[in-house]
Coordinates of C-alpha atoms in Angstrom, one line a residue:
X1100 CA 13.7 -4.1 -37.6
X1101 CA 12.5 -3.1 -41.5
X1102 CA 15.4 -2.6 -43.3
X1103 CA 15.1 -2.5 -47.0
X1104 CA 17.6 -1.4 -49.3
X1105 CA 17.3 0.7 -53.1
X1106 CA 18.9 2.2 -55.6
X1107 CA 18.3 6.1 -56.0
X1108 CA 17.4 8.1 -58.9
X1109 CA 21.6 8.5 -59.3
X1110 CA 21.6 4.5 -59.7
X1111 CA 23.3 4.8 -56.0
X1112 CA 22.3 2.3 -53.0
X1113 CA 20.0 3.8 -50.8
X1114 CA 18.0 2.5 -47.7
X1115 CA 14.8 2.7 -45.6
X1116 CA 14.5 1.4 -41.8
X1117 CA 11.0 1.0 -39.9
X1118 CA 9.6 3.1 -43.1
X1119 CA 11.6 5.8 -42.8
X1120 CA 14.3 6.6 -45.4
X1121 CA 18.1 7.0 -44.2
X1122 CA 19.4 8.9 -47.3
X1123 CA 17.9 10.8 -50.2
X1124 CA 15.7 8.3 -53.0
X1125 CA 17.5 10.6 -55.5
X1126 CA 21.4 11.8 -55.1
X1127 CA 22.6 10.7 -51.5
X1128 CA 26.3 12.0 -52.2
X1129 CA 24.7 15.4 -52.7
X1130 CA 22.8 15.0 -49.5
X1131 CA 25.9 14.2 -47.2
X1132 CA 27.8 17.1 -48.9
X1133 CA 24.5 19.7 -47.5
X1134 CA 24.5 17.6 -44.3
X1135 CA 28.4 18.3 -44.2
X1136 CA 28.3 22.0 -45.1
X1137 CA 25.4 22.5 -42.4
X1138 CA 27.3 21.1 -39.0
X1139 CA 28.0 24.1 -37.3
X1140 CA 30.9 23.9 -34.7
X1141 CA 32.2 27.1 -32.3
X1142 CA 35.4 25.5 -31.9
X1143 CA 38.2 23.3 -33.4
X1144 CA 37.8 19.7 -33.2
X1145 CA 39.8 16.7 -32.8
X1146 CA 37.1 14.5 -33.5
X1147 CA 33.8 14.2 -35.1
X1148 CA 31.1 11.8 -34.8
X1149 CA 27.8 10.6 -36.4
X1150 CA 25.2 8.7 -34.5
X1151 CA 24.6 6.2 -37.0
X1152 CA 25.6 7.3 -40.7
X1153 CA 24.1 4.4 -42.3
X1154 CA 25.4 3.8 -45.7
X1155 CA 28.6 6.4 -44.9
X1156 CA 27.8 9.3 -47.6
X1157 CA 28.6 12.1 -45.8
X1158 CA 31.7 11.1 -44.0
X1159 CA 34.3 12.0 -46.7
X1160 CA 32.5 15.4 -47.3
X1161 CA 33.2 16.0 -43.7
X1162 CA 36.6 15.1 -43.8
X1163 CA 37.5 17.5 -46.5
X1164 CA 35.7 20.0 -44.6
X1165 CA 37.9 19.4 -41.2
X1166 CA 41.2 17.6 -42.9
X1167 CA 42.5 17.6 -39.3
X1168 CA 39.6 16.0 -37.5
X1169 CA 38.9 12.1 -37.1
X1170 CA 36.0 11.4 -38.4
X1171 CA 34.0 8.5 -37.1
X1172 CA 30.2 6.7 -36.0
X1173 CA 28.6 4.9 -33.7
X1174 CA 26.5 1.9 -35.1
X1175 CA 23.0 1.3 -34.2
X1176 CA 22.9 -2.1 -36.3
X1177 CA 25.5 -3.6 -37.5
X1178 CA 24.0 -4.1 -41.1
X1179 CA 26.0 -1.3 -42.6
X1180 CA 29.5 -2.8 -41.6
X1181 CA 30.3 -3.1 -44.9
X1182 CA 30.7 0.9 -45.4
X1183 CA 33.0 1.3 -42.2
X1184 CA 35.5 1.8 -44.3
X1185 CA 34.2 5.4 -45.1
X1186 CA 35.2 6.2 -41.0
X1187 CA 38.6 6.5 -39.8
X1188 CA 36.4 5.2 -36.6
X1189 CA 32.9 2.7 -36.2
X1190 CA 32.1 2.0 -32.7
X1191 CA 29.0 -0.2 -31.7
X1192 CA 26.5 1.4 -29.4
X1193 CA 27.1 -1.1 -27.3
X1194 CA 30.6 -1.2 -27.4
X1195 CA 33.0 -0.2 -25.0
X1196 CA 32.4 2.7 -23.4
X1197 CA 32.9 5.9 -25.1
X1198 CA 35.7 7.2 -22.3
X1199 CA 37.5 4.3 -22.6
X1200 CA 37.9 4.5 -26.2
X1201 CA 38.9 8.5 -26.2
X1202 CA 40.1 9.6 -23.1
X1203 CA 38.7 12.8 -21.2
X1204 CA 41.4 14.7 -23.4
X1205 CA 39.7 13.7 -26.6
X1206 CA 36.1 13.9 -25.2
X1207 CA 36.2 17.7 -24.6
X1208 CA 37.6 18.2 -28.2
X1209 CA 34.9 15.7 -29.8
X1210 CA 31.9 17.2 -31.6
X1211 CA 28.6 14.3 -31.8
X1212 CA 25.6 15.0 -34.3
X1213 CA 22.9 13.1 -35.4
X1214 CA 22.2 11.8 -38.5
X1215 CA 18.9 12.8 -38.1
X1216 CA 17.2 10.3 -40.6
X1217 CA 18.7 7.5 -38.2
X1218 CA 17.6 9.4 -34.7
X1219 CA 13.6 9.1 -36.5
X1220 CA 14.6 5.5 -37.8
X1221 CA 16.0 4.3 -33.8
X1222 CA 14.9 7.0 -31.4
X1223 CA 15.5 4.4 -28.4
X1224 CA 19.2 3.6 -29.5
X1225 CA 19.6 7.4 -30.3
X1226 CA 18.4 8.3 -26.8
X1227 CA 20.8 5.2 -25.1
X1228 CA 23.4 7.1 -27.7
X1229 CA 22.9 11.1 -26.0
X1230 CA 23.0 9.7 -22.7
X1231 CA 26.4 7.3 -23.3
X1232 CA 27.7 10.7 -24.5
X1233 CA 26.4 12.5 -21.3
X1234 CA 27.6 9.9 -18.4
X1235 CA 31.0 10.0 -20.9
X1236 CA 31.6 13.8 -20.7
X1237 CA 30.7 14.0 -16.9
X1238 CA 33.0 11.5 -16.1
X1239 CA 36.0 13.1 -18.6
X1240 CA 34.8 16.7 -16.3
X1241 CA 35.7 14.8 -13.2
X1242 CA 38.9 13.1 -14.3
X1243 CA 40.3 16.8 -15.3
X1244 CA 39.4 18.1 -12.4
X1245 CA 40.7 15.2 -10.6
X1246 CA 44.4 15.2 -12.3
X1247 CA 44.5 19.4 -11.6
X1248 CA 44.0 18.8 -8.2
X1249 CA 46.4 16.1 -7.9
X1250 CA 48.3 17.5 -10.0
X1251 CA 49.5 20.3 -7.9
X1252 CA 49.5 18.6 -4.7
X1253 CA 52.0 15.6 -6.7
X1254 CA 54.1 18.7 -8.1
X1255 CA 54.1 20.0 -4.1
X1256 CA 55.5 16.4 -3.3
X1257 CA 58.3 16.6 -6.1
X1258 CA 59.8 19.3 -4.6
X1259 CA 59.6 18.6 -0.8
X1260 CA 61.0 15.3 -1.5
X1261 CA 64.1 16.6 -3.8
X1262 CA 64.5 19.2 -1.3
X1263 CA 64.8 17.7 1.2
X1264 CA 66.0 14.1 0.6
X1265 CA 69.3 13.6 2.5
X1266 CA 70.4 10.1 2.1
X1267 CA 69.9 7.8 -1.1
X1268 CA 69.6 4.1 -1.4
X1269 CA 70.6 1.9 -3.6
X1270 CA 69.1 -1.8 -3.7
X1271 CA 71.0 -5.1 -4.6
X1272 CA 69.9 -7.9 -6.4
X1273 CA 67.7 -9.8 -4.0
X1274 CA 68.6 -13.9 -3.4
X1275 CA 66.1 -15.0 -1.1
X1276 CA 62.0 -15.2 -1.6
X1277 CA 60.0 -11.5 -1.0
X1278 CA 57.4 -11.4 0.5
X1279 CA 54.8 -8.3 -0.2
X1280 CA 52.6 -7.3 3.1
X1281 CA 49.4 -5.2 1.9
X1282 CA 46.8 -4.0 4.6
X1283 CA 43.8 -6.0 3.5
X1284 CA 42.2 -8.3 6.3
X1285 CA 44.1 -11.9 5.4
X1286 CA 47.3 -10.2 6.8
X1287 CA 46.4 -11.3 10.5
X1288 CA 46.1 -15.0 9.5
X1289 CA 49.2 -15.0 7.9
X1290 CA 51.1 -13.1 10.9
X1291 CA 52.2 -16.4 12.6
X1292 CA 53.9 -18.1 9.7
X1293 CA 55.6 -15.4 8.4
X1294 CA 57.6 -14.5 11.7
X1295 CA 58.9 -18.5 11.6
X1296 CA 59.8 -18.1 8.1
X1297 CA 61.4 -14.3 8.9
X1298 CA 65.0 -15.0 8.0
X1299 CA 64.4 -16.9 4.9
X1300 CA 62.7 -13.9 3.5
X1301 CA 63.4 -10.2 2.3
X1302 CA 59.8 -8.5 3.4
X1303 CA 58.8 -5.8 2.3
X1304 CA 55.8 -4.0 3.6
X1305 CA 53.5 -1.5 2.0
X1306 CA 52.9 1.6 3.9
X1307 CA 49.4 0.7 5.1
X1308 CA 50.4 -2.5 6.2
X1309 CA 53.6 -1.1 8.5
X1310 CA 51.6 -0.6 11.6
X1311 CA 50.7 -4.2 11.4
X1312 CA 53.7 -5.4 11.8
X1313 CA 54.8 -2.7 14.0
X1314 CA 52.3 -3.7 16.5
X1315 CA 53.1 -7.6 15.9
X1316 CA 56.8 -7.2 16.2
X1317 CA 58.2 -7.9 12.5
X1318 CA 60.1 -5.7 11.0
X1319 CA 60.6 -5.5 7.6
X1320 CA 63.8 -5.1 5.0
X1321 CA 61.8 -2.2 3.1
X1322 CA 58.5 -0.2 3.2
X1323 CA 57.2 0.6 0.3
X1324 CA 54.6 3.7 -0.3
X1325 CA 53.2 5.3 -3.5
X1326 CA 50.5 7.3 -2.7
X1327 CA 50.3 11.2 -3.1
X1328 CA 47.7 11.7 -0.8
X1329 CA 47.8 13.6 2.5
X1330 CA 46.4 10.1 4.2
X1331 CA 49.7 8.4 2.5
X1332 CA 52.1 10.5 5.4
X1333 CA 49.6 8.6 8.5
X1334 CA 50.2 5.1 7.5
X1335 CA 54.4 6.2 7.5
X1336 CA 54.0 6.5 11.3
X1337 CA 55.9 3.9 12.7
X1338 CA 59.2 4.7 10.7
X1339 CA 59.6 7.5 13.1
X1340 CA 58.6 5.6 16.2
X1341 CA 59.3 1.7 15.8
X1342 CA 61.3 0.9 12.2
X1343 CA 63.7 3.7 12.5
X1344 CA 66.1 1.8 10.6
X1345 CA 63.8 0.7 7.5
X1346 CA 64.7 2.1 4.6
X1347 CA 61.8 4.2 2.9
X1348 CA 60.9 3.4 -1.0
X1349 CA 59.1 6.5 -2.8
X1350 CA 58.5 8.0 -6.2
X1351 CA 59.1 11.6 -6.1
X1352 CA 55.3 12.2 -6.0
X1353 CA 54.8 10.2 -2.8
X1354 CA 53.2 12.2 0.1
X1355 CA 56.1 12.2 3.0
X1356 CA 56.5 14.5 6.0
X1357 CA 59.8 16.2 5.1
X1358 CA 61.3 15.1 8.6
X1359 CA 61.1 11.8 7.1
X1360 CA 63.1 12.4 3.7
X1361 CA 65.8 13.8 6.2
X1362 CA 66.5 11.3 8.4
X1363 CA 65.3 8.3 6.6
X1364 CA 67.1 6.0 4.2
X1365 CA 65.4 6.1 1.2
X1366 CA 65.1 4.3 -1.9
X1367 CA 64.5 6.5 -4.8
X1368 CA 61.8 4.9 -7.5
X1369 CA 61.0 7.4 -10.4
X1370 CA 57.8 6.5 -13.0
X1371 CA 59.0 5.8 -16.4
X1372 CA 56.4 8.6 -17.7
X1373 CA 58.1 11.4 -14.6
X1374 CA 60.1 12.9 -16.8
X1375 CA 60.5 16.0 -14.5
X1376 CA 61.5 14.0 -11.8
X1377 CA 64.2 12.0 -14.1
X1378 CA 65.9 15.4 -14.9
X1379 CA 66.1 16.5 -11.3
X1380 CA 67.9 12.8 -10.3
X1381 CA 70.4 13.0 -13.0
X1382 CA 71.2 16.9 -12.3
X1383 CA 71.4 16.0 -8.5
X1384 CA 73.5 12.7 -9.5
X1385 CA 71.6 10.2 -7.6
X1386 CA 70.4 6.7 -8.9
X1387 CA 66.9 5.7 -8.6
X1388 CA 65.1 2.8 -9.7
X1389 CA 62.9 3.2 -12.8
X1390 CA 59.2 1.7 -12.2
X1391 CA 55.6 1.6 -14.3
X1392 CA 52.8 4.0 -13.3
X1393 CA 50.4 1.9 -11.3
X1394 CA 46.9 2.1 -9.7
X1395 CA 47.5 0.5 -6.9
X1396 CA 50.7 0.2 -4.6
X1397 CA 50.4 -3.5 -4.5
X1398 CA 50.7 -3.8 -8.1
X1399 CA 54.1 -1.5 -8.7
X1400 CA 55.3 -3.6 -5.5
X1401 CA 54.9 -6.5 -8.0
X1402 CA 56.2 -5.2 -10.6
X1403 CA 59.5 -3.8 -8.8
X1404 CA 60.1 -7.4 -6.9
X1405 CA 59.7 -9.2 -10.4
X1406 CA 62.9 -7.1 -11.4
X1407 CA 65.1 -7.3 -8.5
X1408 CA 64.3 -11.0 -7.4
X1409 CA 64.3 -13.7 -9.6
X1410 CA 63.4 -16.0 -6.3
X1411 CA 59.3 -16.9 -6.0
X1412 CA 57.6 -13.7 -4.4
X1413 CA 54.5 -13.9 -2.1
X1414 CA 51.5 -11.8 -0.8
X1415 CA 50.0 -11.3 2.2
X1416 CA 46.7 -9.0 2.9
X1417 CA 46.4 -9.0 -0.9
X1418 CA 42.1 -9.8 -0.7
X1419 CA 41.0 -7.4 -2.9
X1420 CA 37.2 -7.9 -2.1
X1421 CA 34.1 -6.7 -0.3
X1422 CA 34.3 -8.3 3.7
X1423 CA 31.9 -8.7 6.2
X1424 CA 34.1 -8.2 8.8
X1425 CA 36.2 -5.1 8.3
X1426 CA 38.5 -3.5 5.3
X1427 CA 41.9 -3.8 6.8
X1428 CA 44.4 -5.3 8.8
X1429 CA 44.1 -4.4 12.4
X1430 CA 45.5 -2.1 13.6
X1431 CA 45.3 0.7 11.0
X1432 CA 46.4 4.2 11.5
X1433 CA 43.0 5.2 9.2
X1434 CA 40.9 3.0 11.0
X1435 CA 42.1 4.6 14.2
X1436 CA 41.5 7.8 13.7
X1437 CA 38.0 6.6 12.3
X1438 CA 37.5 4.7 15.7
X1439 CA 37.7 7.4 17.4
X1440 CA 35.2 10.0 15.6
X1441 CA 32.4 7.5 15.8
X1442 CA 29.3 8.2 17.8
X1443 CA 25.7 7.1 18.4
X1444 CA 24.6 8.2 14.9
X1445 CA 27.5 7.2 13.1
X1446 CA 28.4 3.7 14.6
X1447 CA 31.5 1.4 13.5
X1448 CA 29.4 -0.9 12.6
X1449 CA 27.0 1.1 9.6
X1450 CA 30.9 2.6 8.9
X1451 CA 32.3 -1.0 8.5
X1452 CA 28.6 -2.1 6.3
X1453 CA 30.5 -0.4 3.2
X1454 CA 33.2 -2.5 3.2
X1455 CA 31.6 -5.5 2.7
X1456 CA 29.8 -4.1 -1.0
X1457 CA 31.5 -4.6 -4.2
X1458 CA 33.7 -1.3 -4.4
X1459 CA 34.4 0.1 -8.4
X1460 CA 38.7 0.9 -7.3
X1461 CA 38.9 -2.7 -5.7
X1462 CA 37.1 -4.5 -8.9
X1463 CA 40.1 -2.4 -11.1
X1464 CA 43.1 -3.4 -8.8
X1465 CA 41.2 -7.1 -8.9
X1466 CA 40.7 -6.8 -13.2
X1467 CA 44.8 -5.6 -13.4
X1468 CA 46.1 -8.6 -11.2
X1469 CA 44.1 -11.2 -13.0
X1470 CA 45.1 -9.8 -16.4
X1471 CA 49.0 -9.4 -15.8
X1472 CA 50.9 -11.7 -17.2
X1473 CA 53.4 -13.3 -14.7
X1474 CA 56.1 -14.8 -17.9
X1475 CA 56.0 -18.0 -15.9
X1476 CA 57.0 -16.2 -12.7
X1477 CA 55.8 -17.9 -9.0
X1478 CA 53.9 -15.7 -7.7
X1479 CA 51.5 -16.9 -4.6
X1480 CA 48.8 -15.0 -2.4
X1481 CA 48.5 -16.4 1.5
X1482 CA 44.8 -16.7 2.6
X1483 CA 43.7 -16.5 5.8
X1484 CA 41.6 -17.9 8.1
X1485 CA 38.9 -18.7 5.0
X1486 CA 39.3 -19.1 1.5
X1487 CA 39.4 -15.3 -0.9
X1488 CA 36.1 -15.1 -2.6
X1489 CA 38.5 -13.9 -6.0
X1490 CA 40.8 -14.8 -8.6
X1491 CA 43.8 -13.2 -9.0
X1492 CA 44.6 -14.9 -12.4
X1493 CA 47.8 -16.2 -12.6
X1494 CA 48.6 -15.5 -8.7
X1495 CA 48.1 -19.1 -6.8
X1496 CA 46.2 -19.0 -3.6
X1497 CA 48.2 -21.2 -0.5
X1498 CA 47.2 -21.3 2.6
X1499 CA 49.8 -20.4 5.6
X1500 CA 51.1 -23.7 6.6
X1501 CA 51.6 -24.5 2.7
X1502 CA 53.7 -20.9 2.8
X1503 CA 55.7 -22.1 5.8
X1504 CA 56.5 -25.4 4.3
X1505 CA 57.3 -24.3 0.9
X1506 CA 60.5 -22.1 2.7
X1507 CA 61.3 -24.9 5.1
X1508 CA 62.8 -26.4 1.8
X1509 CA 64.5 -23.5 0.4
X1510 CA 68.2 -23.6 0.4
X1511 CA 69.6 -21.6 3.2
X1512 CA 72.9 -21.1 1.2
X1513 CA 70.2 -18.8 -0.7
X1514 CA 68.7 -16.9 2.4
X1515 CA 72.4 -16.0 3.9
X1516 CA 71.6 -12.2 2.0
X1517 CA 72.0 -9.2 5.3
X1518 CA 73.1 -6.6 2.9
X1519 CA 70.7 -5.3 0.8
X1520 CA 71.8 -1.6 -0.1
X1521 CA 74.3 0.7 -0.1
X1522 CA 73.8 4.3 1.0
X1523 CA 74.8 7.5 -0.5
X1524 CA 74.6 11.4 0.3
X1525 CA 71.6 12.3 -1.9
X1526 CA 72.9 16.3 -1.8
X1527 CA 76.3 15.2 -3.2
X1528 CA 78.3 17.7 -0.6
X1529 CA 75.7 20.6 -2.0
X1530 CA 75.0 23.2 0.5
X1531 CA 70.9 23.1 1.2
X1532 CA 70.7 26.2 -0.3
X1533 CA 72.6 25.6 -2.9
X1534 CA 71.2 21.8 -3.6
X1535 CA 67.1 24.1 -3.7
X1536 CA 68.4 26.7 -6.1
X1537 CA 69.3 23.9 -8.4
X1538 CA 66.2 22.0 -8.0
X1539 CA 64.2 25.4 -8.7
X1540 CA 65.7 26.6 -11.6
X1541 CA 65.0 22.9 -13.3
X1542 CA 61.4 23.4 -12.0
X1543 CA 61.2 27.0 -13.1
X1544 CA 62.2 25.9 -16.8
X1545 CA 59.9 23.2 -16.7
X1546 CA 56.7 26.0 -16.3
X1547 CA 57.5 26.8 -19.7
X1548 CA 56.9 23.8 -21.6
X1549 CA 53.8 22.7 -22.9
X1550 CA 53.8 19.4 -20.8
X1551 CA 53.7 21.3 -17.7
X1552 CA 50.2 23.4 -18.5
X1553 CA 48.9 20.1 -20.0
X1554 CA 50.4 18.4 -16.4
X1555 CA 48.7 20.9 -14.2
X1556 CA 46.5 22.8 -15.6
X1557 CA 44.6 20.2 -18.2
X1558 CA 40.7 21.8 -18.8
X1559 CA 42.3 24.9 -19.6
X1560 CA 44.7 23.7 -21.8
X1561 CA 41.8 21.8 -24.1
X1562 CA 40.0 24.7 -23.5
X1563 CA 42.9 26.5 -25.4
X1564 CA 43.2 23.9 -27.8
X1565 CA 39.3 24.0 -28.7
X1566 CA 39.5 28.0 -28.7
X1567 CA 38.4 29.0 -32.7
X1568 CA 38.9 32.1 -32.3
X1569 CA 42.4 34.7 -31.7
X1570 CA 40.4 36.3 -28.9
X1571 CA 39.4 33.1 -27.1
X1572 CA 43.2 32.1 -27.3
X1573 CA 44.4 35.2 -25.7
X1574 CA 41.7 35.0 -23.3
X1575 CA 42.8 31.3 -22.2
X1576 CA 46.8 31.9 -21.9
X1577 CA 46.2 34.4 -20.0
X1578 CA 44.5 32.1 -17.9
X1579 CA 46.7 29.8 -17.9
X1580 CA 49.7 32.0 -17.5
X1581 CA 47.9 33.4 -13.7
X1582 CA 47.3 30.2 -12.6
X1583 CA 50.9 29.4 -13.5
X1584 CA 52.2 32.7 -11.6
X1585 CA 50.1 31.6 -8.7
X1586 CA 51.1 28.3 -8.4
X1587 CA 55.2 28.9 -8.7
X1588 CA 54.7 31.1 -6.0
X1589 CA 53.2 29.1 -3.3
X1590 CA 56.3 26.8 -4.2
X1591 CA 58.8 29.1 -4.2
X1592 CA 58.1 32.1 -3.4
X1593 CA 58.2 34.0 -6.6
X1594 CA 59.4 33.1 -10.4
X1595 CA 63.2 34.5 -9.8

C-alpha cells in the first residue's frame, strides 16, 4: 500500500493512498463539515459509523450534528491510529465481529456510510466491510425474532409455573461431593462407578440425563432442568413414572407440564436478570434460589453446586464434542422418539452422521467452560470408555476408577447428609383462585412498563425507537399496543 502523507493549502495534514487522495489538498475540515451536512438518515440513530475516516476530519462535525449518537470507524489500516481519538469508537476490519461488539439492539439503530475517498482507495476491504455489515444485520434479524418467539412462550411458562406450583423447596447446605449427570455419551462409562460410590454423593441429574438413570436404576437427590422449550417437558418423563419422589429444580421460565408443578417437589431458582419472576416470589412469599442466566443447563448446574457445596463437584456425560458414535446417553427420550420416525430414506445412521461434525452451540458451551474461572474450586469431568477429544480449562479430566478411588477416601462422617430440604406450601393457604388473581394483576401491571415491550416484543420496539417521525411513532404503538392486547389474552383471557 502507497500511503503518502501532505500538508493542504490550510497548512493541515492531508493524505493520499494507491494515488488517490483521502481528504481535500486544500481545507479538509471544510470537507468533513459538507461530508457531515450531506449524510442523509430517515430515522434516529444510536450509532453512526464511517468505513474508514482516515485522518478523522469529519467525525466531530458529525457529532454536533447528532449530539446523541456515538460516533465511530472501522479501520482499514491501522496507519491512522493516531487520530482515534476523534471517534468515541475505532474497530479494525478485522476485528471482532461487528455483532459482538453492538448487539442486535444497537445494529438496527446503527447507520454505516462510506468515506467514499477510502471505498476508491481499498475497494476489497470496503467490499469485506458491506458484507461484515450484511452477515451482522441478518444475524441481529434472527436473534430478534428469536427472543420474540421465546419470549412469549418463556412468559407462557412464568405463569403456568406460578400458577400452578403447589409445594416449594428449600435446599440445605450440601456436606458431601455432587456429582452433575449431563446426557452426553461418556455418561454410560461412568454408570458403574457411580452407583458403588452412590451414598457418598448428592447427585444431581440434569433433565436429559434422568432417563439414564431411570433405566440403570439410580436415582438421584435432585433433577435439574432449564430449558424453555416444548422438548424440555419429554426429558421430565420419568419424574411421573420412576423418581416420583425427586425433587424438581426450575427457573420460572422452564417448560413443565403443569401436572408436574402440582404434585412435584420443587426447588424454585429465579435468574438474577427475572425481575418479573422475583416480584411474583416475594408477593407469593416463597424462597427461591437466585442463579446466573446461562447457555447451557450444565453450566448454571455448575454454578448453583459451587454455591451450595463447598465439597469437590464432579461431571459425568459432560463431552461437549462432535462423536462418531451417537450424541447422547442411551436411552434418550429425544432419541426415542427419533428412532422411531426413521425409515429407508432417512436412516439412524445419516441422522447420527451430524453428530459427529463440529456443532457452533457445542463449541460455545465448550468456549464458556474453559474460560470460567473455578477460584481454586475442584472440579473434575469422568471420561469414559476413551479419552474427550477437549479441554475444559480448569475442569480435570479422571477416569472412573480414579473417581471411585478418590470417594473411597472421603470421610464418611462427611457423607452421613439424608436431609437435604425442607418443604413448604408454595400457595401460602391461598385459595387457587385467589393465589391466580394475584399472580395476574402483578403480570397485568408489568404489560405496562417499557421492559415488558422491549421483553416481548423487541423489533418493534427499535423500530419505535428509530421512528423520526410523530406519525411513524403512532403508527408503531399502536402496533405494539395489539400485539400486547393479543398476547394478555391468550394468557388470561382478557386485560381485567
Amino acid at each position: 500500500m502507497a500511503l503518502e502523507f501532505f500538508l493542504a493549502k490550510n497548512s493541515s495534514k492531508s493524505a493520499k493512498a494507491n494515488g488517490v487522495a483521502l481528504h481535500s489538498a486544500y481545507n479538509p475540515q471544510v470537507e468533513g463539515e459538507r461530508f457531515a451536512q450531506s449524510l442523509q438518515l430517515d430515522f434516529n440513530p444510536k450509532c453512526i459509523v464511517i468505513l474508514e475516516g482516515a485522518l478523522s476530519y469529519c467525525a466531530p462535525f458529525i457529532k454536533k450534528r447528532f449530539p446523541l449518537a456515538k460516533v465511530g470507524t472501522i479501520r482499514f489500516v491501522q496507519d491512522f491510529s493516531q487520530f482515534d481519538k476523534e471517534w468515541d469508537f475505532a474497530l479494525a476490519l478485522d476485528d471482532k465481529g461487528l455483532f459482538d461488539y453492538f448487539g442486535e439492539e444497537a445494529l438496527f439503530q446503527t447507520a454505516f456510510f462510506d468515506w467514499k475517498p477510502s471505498a476508491a482507495a481499498w475497494p476489497e476491504q470496503n467490499k469485506k466491510a458491506w458484507t461484515q455489515i450484511k452477515e451482522a444485520t441478518l444475524k441481529a434479524k434472527t436473534v430478534l425474532a428469536t427472543r420474540e418467539y421465546f419470549g412469549k412462550r418463556w412468559l407462557k411458562n412464568k405463569v403456568s409455573f406460578f400458577n400452578h406450583i403447589n409445594k416449594a423447596a428449600i435446599i440445605k447446605q450440601i456436606q458431601k461431593p455432587v456429582l452433575i449427570c449431563a446426557s452426553g455419551p461418556s455418561l454410560e462409562g461412568a454408570l458403574e462407578s457411580i452407583k458403588k460410590a452412590r451414598d457418598k454423593i448428592f447427585v444431581c441429574a440434569l433433565s436429559s440425563a434422568a432417563s439414564v438413570l431411570a433405566w440403570n436404576k439410580i436415582e438421584p437427590d435432585l433433577v435439574l432442568s432449564s430449558d424453555g422449550g416444548w422438548w424440555a417437558k419429554k426429558h421430565l418423563a420419568p419424574l411421573r413414572t420412576v423418581f416420583k419422589s425427586v425433587p424438581l429444580a426450575l427457573e420460572a421460565e422452564s417448560a413443565c407440564p403443569a401436572i408436574l408443578l402440582r404434585q412435584k417437589q420443587i426447588l424454585p431458582l429465579c435468574y438474577d436478570d427475572d425481575f418479573i419472576s422475583q416480584r411474583v416470589f416475594e408477593a407469593l412469599g416463597v424462597q427461591c434460589v437466585t442463579t446466573r442466566r446461562n447457555g447451557t443447563v450444565s453450566g448454571s448446574a455448575l454454578e448453583l453446586f459451587l454455591s451450595l457445596c463447598e465439597k469437590e463437584i464432579y461431571f459425568a456425560g459432560l463431552d461437549l464434542a462432535p462423536s462418531s458414535k451417537k450424541s447422547h446417553a442411551l436411552p434418550n427420550v429425544l432419541e426415542t422418539e427419533r428412532d422411531a420416525a426413521d425409515f429407508r430414506l432417512r436412516t439412524k445412521a445419516t441422522r447420527q452422521a451430524a453428530s459427529s461434525l463440529a456443532s457452533e452451540s457445542l463449541k460455545i458451551y465448550q468456549d464458556w467452560f474453559e474460560a470460567y474461572d473455578l477460584k481454586g474450586r475442584s472440579v473434575y469431568r469422568i471420561k469414559g470408555q476413551e479419552d474427550f477429544s477437549n479441554t475444559l480449562g480448569q475442569i480435570k479430566d479422571i477416569d472412573a476408577k480414579d473417581f471411585e478411588s478418590r470417594l473411597q477416601k472421603t470421610n464418611n462422617d462427611d457423607c452421613e447428609q439424608k436431609d437435604y430440604f425442607e418443604f413448604n406450601d408454595a400457595a401460602k393457604g391461598m385459595a387457587q383462585k385467589q393465589r391466580q388473581k394475584k399472580i395476574k394483576n402483578i403480570f397485568l401491571e408489568w404489560t405496562k412498563s417499557e421492559s415488558f415491550c422491549q421483553e416481548l416484543f423487541p423489533a418493534d420496539t427499535i423500530m419505535l425507537r428509530r421512528a423520526a417521525l410523530e406519525q411513524e411513532k403512532l403508527e408503531r404503538k399502536k402496533i405494539i399496543e395489539r400485539k400486547k392486547a393479543e398476547l394478555v389474552q391468550k394468557l388470561f383471557g382478557g386485560p381485567k
